[in-house]
Short mmCIF file of C-alpha atoms in Angstrom, two decimals:
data_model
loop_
_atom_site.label_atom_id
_atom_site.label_comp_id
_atom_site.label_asym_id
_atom_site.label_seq_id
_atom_site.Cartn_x
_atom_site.Cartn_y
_atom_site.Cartn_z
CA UNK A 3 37.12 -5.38 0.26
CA UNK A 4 37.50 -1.99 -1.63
CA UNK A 5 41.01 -2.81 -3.72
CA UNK A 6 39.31 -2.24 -6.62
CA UNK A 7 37.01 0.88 -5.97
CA UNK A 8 40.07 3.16 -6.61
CA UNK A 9 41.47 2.00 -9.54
CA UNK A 10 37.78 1.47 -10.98
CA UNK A 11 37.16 4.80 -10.54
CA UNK A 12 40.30 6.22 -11.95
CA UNK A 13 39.77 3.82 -15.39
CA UNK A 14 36.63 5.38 -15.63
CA UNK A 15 37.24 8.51 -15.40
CA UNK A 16 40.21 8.44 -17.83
CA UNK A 17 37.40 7.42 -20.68
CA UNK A 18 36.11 10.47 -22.25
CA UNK A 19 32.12 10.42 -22.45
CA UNK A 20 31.10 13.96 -22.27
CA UNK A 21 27.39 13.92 -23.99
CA UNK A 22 26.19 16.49 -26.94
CA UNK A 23 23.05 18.27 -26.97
CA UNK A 24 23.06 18.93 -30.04
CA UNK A 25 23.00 15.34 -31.28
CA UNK A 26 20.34 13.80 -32.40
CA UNK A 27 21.60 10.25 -31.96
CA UNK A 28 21.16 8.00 -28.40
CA UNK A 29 23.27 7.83 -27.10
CA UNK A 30 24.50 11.48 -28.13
CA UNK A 31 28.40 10.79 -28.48
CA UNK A 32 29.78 7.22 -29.93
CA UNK A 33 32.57 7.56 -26.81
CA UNK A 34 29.53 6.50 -24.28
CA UNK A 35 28.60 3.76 -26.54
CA UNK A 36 32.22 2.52 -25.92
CA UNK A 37 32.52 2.88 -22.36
CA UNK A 38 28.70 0.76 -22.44
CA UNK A 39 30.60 -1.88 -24.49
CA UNK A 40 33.32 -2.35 -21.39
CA UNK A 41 31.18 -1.91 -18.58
CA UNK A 42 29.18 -4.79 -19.92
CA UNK A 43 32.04 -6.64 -20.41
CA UNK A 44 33.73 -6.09 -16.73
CA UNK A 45 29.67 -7.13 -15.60
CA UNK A 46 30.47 -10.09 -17.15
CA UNK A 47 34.05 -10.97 -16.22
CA UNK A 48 31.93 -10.13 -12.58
CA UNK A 49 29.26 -13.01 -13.06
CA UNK A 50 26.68 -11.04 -13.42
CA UNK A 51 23.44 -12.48 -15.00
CA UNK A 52 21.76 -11.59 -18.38
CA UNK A 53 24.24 -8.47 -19.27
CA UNK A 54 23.17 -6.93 -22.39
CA UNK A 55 23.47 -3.52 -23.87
CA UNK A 56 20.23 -1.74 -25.35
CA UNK A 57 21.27 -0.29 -28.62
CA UNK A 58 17.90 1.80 -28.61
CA UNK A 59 17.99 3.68 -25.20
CA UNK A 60 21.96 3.23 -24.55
CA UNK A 61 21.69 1.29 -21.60
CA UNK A 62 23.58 -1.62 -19.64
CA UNK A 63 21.48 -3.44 -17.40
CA UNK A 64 22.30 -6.64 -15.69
CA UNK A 65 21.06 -9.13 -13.01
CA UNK A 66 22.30 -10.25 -9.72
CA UNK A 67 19.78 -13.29 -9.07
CA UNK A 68 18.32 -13.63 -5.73
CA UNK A 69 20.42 -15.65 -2.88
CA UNK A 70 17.61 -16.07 -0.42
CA UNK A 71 14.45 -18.34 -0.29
CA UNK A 72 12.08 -15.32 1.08
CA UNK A 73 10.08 -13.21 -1.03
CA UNK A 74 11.73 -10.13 -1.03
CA UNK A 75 11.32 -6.92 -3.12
CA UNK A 76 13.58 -6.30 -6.12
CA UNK A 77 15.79 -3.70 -6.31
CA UNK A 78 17.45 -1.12 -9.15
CA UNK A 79 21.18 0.42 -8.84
CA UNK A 80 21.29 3.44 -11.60
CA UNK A 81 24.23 5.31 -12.20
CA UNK A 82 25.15 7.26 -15.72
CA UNK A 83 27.97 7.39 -17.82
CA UNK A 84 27.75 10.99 -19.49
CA UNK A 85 30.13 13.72 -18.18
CA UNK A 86 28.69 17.50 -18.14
CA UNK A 87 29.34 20.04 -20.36
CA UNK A 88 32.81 21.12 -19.92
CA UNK A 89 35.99 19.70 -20.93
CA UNK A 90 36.55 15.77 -20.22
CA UNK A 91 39.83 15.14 -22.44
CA UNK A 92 42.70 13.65 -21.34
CA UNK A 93 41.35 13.51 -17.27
CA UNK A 94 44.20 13.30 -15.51
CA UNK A 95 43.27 12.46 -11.71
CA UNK A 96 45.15 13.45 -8.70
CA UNK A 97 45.66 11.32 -5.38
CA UNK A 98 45.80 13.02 -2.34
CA UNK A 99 45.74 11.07 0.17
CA UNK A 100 45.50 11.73 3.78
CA UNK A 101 44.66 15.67 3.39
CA UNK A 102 44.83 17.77 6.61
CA UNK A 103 41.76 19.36 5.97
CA UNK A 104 43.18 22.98 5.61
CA UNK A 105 45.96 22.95 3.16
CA UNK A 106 45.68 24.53 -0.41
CA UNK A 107 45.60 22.08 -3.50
CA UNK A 108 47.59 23.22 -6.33
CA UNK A 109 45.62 21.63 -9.15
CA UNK A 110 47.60 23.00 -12.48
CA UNK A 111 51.15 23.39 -12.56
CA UNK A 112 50.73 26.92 -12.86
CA UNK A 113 49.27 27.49 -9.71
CA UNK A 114 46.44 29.52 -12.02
CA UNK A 115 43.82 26.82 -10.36
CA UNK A 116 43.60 25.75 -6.60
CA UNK A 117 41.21 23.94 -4.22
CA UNK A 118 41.58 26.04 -0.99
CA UNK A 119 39.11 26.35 2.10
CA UNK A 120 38.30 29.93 1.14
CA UNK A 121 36.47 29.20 -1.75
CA UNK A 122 35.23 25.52 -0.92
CA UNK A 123 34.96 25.35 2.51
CA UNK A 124 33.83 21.88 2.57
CA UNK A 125 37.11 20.83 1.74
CA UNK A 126 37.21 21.15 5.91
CA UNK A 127 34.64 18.28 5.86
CA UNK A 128 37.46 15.90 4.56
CA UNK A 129 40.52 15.81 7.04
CA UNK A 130 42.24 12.54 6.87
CA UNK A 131 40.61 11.16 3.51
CA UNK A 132 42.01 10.23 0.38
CA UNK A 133 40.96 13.09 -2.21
CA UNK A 134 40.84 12.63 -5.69
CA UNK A 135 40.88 15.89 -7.67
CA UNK A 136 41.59 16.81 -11.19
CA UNK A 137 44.48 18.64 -12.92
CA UNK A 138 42.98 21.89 -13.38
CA UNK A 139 42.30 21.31 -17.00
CA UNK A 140 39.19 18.95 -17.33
CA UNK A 141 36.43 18.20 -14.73
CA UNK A 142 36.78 14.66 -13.09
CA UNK A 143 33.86 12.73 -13.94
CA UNK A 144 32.72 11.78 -10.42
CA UNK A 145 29.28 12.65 -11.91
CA UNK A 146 28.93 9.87 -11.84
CA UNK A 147 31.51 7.48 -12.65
CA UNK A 148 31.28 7.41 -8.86
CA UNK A 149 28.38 5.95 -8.69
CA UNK A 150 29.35 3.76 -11.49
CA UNK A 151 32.35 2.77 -9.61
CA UNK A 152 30.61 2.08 -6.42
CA UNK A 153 27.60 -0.04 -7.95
CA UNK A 154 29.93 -1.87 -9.88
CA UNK A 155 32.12 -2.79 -6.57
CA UNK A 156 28.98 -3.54 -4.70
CA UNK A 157 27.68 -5.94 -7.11
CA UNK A 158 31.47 -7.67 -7.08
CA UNK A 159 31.47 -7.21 -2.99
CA UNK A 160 27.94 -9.17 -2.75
CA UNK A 161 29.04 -12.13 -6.11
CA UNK A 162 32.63 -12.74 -3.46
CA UNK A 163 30.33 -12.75 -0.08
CA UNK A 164 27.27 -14.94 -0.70
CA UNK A 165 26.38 -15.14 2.92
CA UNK A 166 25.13 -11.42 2.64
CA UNK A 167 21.34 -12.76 1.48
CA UNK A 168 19.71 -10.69 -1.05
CA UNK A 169 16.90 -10.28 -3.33
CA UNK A 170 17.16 -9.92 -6.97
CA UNK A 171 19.42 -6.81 -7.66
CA UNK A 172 19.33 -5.37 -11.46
CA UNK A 173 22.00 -2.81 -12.27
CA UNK A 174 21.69 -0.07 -15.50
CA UNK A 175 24.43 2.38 -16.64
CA UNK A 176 22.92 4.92 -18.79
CA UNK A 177 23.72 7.77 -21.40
CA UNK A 178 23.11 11.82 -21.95
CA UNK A 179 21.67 12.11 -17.94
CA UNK A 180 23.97 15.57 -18.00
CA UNK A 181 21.50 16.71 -21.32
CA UNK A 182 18.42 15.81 -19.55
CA UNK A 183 17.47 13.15 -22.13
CA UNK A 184 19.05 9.93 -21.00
CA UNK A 185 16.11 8.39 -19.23
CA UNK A 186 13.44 9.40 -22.00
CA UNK A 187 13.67 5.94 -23.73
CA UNK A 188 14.90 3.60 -20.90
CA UNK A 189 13.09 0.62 -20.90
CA UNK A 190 11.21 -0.13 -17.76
CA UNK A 191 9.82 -3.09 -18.42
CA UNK A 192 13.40 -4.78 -19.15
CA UNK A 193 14.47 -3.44 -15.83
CA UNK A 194 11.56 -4.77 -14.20
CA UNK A 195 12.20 -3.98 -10.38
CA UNK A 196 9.97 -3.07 -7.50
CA UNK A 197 12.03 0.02 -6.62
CA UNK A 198 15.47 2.00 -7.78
CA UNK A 199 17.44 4.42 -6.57
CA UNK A 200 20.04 6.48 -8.65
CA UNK A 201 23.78 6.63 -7.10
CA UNK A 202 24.07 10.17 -8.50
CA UNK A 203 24.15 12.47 -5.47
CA UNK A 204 26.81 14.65 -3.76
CA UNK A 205 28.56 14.25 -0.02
CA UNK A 206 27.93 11.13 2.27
CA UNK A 207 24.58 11.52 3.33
CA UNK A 208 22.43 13.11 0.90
CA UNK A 209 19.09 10.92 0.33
CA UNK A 210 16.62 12.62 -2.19
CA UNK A 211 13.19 12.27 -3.54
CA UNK A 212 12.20 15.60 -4.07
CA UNK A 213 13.20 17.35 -7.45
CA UNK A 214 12.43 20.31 -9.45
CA UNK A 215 9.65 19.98 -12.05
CA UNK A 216 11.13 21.30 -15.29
CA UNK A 217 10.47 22.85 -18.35
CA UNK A 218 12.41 24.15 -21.15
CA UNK A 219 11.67 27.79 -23.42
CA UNK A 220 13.44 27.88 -26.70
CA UNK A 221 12.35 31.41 -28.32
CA UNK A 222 12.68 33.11 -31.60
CA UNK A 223 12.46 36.34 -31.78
CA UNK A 224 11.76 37.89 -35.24
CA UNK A 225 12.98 41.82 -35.61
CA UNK A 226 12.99 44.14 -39.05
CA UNK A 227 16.60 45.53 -39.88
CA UNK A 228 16.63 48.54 -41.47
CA UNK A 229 19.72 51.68 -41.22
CA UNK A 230 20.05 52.90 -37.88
CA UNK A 231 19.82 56.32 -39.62
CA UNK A 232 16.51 55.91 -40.76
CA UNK A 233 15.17 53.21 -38.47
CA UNK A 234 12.44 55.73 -36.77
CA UNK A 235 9.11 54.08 -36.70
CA UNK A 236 10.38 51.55 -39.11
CA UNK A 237 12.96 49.27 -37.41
CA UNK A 238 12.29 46.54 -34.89
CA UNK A 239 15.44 45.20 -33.35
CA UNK A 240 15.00 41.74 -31.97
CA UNK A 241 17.54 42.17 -29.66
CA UNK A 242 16.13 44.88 -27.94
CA UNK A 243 12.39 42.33 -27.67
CA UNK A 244 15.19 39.65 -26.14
CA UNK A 245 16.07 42.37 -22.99
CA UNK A 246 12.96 43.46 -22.96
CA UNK A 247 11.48 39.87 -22.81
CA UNK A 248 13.89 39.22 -19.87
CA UNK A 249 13.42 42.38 -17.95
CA UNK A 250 9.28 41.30 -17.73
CA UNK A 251 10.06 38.58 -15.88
CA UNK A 252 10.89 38.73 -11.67
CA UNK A 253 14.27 39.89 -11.54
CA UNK A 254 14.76 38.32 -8.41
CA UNK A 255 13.32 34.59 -9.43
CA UNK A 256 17.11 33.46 -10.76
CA UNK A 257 19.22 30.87 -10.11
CA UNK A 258 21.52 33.02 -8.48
CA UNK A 259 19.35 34.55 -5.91
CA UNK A 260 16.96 31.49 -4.96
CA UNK A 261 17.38 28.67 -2.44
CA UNK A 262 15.57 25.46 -1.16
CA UNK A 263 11.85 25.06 -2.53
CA UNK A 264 12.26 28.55 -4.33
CA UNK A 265 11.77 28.30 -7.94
CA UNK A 266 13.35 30.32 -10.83
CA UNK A 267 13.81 31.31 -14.43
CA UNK A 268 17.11 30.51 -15.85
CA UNK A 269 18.25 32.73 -19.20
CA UNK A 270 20.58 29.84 -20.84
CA UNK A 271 21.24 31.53 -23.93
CA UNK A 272 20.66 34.34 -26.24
CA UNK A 273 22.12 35.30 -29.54
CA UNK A 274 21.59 36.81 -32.38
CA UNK A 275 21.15 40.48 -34.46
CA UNK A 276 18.95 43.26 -34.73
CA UNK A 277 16.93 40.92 -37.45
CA UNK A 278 16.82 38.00 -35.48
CA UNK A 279 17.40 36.78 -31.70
CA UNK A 280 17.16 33.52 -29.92
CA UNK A 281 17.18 33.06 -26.36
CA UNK A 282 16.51 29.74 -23.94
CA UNK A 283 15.64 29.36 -20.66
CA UNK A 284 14.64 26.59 -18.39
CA UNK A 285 11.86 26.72 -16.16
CA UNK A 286 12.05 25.28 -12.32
CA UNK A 287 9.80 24.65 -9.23
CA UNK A 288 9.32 22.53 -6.67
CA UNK A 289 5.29 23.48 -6.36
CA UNK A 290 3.39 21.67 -9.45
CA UNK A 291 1.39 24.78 -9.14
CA UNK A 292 3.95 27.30 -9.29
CA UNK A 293 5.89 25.38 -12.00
CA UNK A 294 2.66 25.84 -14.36
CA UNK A 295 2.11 29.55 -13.19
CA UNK A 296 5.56 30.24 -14.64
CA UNK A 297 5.44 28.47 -17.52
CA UNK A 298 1.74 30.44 -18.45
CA UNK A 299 4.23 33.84 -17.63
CA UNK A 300 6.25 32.93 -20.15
CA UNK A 301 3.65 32.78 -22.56
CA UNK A 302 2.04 35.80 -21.42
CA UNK A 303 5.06 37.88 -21.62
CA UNK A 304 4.77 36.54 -25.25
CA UNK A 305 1.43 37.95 -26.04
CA UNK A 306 2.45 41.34 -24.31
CA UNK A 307 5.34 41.88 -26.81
CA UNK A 308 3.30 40.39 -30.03
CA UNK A 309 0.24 42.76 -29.14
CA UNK A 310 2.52 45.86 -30.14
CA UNK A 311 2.61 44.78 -33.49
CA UNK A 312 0.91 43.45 -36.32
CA UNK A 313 1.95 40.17 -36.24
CA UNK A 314 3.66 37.99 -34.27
CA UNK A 315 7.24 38.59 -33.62
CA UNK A 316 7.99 36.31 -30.47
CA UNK A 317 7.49 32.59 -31.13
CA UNK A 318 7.76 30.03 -28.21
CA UNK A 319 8.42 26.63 -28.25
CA UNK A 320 8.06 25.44 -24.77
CA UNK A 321 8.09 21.92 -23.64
CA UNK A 322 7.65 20.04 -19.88
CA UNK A 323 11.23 17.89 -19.34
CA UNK A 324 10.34 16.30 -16.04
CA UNK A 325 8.73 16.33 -12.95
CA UNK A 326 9.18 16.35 -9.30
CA UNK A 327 9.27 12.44 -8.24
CA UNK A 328 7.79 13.45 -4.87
CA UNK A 329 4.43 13.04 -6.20
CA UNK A 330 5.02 9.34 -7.03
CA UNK A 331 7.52 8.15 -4.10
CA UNK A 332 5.56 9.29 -1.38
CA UNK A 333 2.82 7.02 -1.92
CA UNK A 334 5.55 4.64 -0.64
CA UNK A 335 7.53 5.89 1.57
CA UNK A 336 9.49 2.52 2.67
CA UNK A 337 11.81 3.06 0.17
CA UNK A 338 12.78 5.94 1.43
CA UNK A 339 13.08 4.82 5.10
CA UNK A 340 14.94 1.48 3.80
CA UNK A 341 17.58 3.69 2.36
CA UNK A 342 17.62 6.03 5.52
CA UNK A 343 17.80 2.60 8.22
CA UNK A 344 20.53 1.53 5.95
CA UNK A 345 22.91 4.93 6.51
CA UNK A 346 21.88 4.87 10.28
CA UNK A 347 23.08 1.34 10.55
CA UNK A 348 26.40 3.00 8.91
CA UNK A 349 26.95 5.56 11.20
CA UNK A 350 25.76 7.93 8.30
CA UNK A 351 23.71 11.01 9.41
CA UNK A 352 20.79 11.21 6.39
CA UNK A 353 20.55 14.12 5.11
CA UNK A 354 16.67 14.64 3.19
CA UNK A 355 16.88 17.87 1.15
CA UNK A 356 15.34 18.55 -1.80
CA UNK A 357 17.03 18.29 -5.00
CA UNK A 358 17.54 21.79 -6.86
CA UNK A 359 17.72 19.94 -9.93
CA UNK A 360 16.61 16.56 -11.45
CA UNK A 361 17.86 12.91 -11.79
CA UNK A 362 17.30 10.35 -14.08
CA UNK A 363 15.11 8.87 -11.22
CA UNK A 364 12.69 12.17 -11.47
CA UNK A 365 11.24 10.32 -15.03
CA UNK A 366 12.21 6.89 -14.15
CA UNK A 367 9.74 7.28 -11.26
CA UNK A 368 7.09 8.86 -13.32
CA UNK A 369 7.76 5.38 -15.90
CA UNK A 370 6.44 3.25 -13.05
CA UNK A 371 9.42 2.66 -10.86
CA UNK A 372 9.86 4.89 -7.89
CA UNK A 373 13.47 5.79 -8.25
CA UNK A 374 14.86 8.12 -5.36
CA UNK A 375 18.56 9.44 -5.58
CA UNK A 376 21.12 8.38 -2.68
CA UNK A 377 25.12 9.79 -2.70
CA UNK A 378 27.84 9.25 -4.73
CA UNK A 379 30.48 11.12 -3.08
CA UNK A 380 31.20 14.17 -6.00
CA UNK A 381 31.46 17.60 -5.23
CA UNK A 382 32.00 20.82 -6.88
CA UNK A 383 30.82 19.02 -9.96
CA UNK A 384 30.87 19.81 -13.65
CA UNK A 385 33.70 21.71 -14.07
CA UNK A 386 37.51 21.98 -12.82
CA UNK A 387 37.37 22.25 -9.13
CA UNK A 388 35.69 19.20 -8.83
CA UNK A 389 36.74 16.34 -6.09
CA UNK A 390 35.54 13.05 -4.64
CA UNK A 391 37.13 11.50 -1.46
CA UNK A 392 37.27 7.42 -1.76
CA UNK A 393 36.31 6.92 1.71
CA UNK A 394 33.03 9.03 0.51
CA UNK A 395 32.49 6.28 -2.47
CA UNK A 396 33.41 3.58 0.24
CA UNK A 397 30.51 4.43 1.96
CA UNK A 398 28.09 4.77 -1.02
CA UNK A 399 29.26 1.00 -1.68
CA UNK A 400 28.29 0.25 1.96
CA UNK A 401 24.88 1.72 1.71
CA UNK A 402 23.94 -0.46 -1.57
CA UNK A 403 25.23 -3.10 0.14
CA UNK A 404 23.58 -2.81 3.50
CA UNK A 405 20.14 -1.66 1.71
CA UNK A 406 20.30 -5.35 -0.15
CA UNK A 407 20.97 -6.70 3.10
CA UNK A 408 17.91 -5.03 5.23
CA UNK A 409 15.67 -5.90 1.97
CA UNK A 410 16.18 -9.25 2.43
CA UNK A 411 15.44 -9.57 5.92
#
């Protein structure tokens, strides 16, 4: 039933489709409006209905028409096709299959890179699976040709077994989800479904609805360059505004020392001379409230450091990028519990955290569809240590399958 899941996946992740934020075309790179052009054609080699790609948003949608007489609900698959930002060139997968849960993988020939329990214990979680892991030089692309992978075998799973009754199922492979700007012009009313849920989660289990709200800080910081030797009084270095910009805010609110529903600033970047420096961070909570108390601390830190002189030296552009999809899926929480039935009926545990990030389902919901985000398999994503086991992407196929199924009952 799953002879093509594997080598699916490994065709996939041998395309290169690593998106570009500093493009200014959608989608961002012309490799992900290749790999649209053959995943629309292997939907319809598949049979699926009314494929088409979207040459304004970037996305593949298709239809797998209703094989029961009841009314039932319809139902959105997402998955994208953007890798993160690290290199995706020449992915060259490795097959391990039935790992002992405890040995060392050598990923380069070098030996310079390894997957090993000490630094990712969860490898222990895998004992007996098939583990597909990359070569040490590129990530793997399991975010989320995974989920790509696994919708696409569902969809050919429920076309070869039409005694599994099913409502209307619409599938859509999208672009630049990694940049945060894939979902801005998706088109809901093409996709027209009740509900959707995103294959773009980690290990078998995770079921998500609650994200980060998010906003991003781009800042430019104007100084006055003069020689150091006779900069008293007269020179303002606008690198020196940058640390002292950063030092205002809580040193302890980072990435790197937060957990669960705790929020954070995130410095992404900062560059630039004693004349000029730009710095960007991105702005997280969980708490609507808390998200918009940060956001005004950014701005007051801003009015702090422009007060000491006579004019304004820090400039902020600051703009929302999305919001936590909580607020819109739990005025229907079926979908939720359809999804959660479906994994129990599996033999899958659910496991209801909240996201410490965002999907393209956090703005997807906030278009009118509620769009929750269920497991794809991937872990230690965007970069080289990165790994998926097949029987984990097995089971994400089972739970699209199975949540079909119980929809239609």
């Amino acid at each position: 039933m799953y002879e093509n899941l594997l080598p699916r996946f490994l065709r996939y992740v041998k395309t290169e489709t690593r998106s570009d934020a500093t493009s200014k075309t959608t989608p961002s790179t012309p490799t992900q409006v290749a790999f649209a052009q053959v995943l629309k054609k292997e939907l319809e080699e598949l049979g699926l209905s009314d494929v088409s790609y979207n040459d304004a948003n970037g996305f593949v949608i298709a239809t797998l028409p209703s094989n029961t007489e009841k009314d039932v609900r319809s139902i959105g698959f997402i998955a994208h096709m953007d890798t993160a930002d690290f290199n995706a060139v020449n992915v060259t997968p490795q097959i391990i299959e039935d790992y002992d849960g405890e040995s060392t993988i050598q990923l380069d020939k070098e030996g310079k890179f390894t997957l090993n329990t000490k630094d990712f214990p969860n490898l222990k979680n895998y004992a007996g699976q098939t583990l597909i892991t990359t070569d040490g030089t590129t990530l793997l692309g399991s975010d989320d040709k995974s989920g790509i992978a696994e919708i696409m075998t569902a969809m050919e799973i429920l076309l070869a077994n039409p005694e599994i009754k099913h409502g209307t199922i619409k599938v859509a492979f999208g672009p630049d989800e990694e940049i945060g700007v894939g979902a801005d012009k998706f088109d809901v009313n093409e996709f027209a479904v009740d509900f959707a849920y995103t294959m773009d989660g980690g290990p078998v289990g995770e079921l998500q609805y609650e994200t980060f709200s998010a906003a991003q800080a781009d800042i430019t910081i104007q100084g006055k360059n003069v020689h150091p030797g006779t900069a008293k009084d007269t020179m303002i270095n606008a690198l020196q505004l940058a640390v002292d910009f950063q030092n205002a805010l809580p040193q302890d609110e980072v990435p790197e020392k937060t957990s669960g529903y705790e929020g954070f600033f995130h410095l992404m970047a900062l560059t630039g001379t004693p004349e000029e420096a730009k710095m960007s961070y991105i702005i997280r909570d969980h708490s609507r409230e808390k998200f918009e108390a940060r956001k005004q601390l950014i701005l007051s830190v801003q009015e702090k450091l422009n007060a000491q002189f006579d004019q304004e030296r820090v400039q902020i552009h600051m703009y929302d990028q999305y919001y936590n999809m909580k607020e819109i899926i739990e005025e229907d929480m079926s979908i939720i519990e359809l999804a959660k039935q479906a994994m129990i009926e599996l033999d899958i545990k659910p496991i209801i955290e909240p996201v410490r990030g965002g999907t393209d389902g956090s703005k997807i919901s906030y278009m009118g569809i509620p769009t929750p985000n269920i497991f794809a398999g991937g872990e230690n994503m965007h970069g080289r240590f990165e790994f998926v086991s097949l029987q984990s992407m097995e089971k994400a196929t089972d739970v699209i399958i199975k949540i079909a199924e119980n929809n239609a009952k």
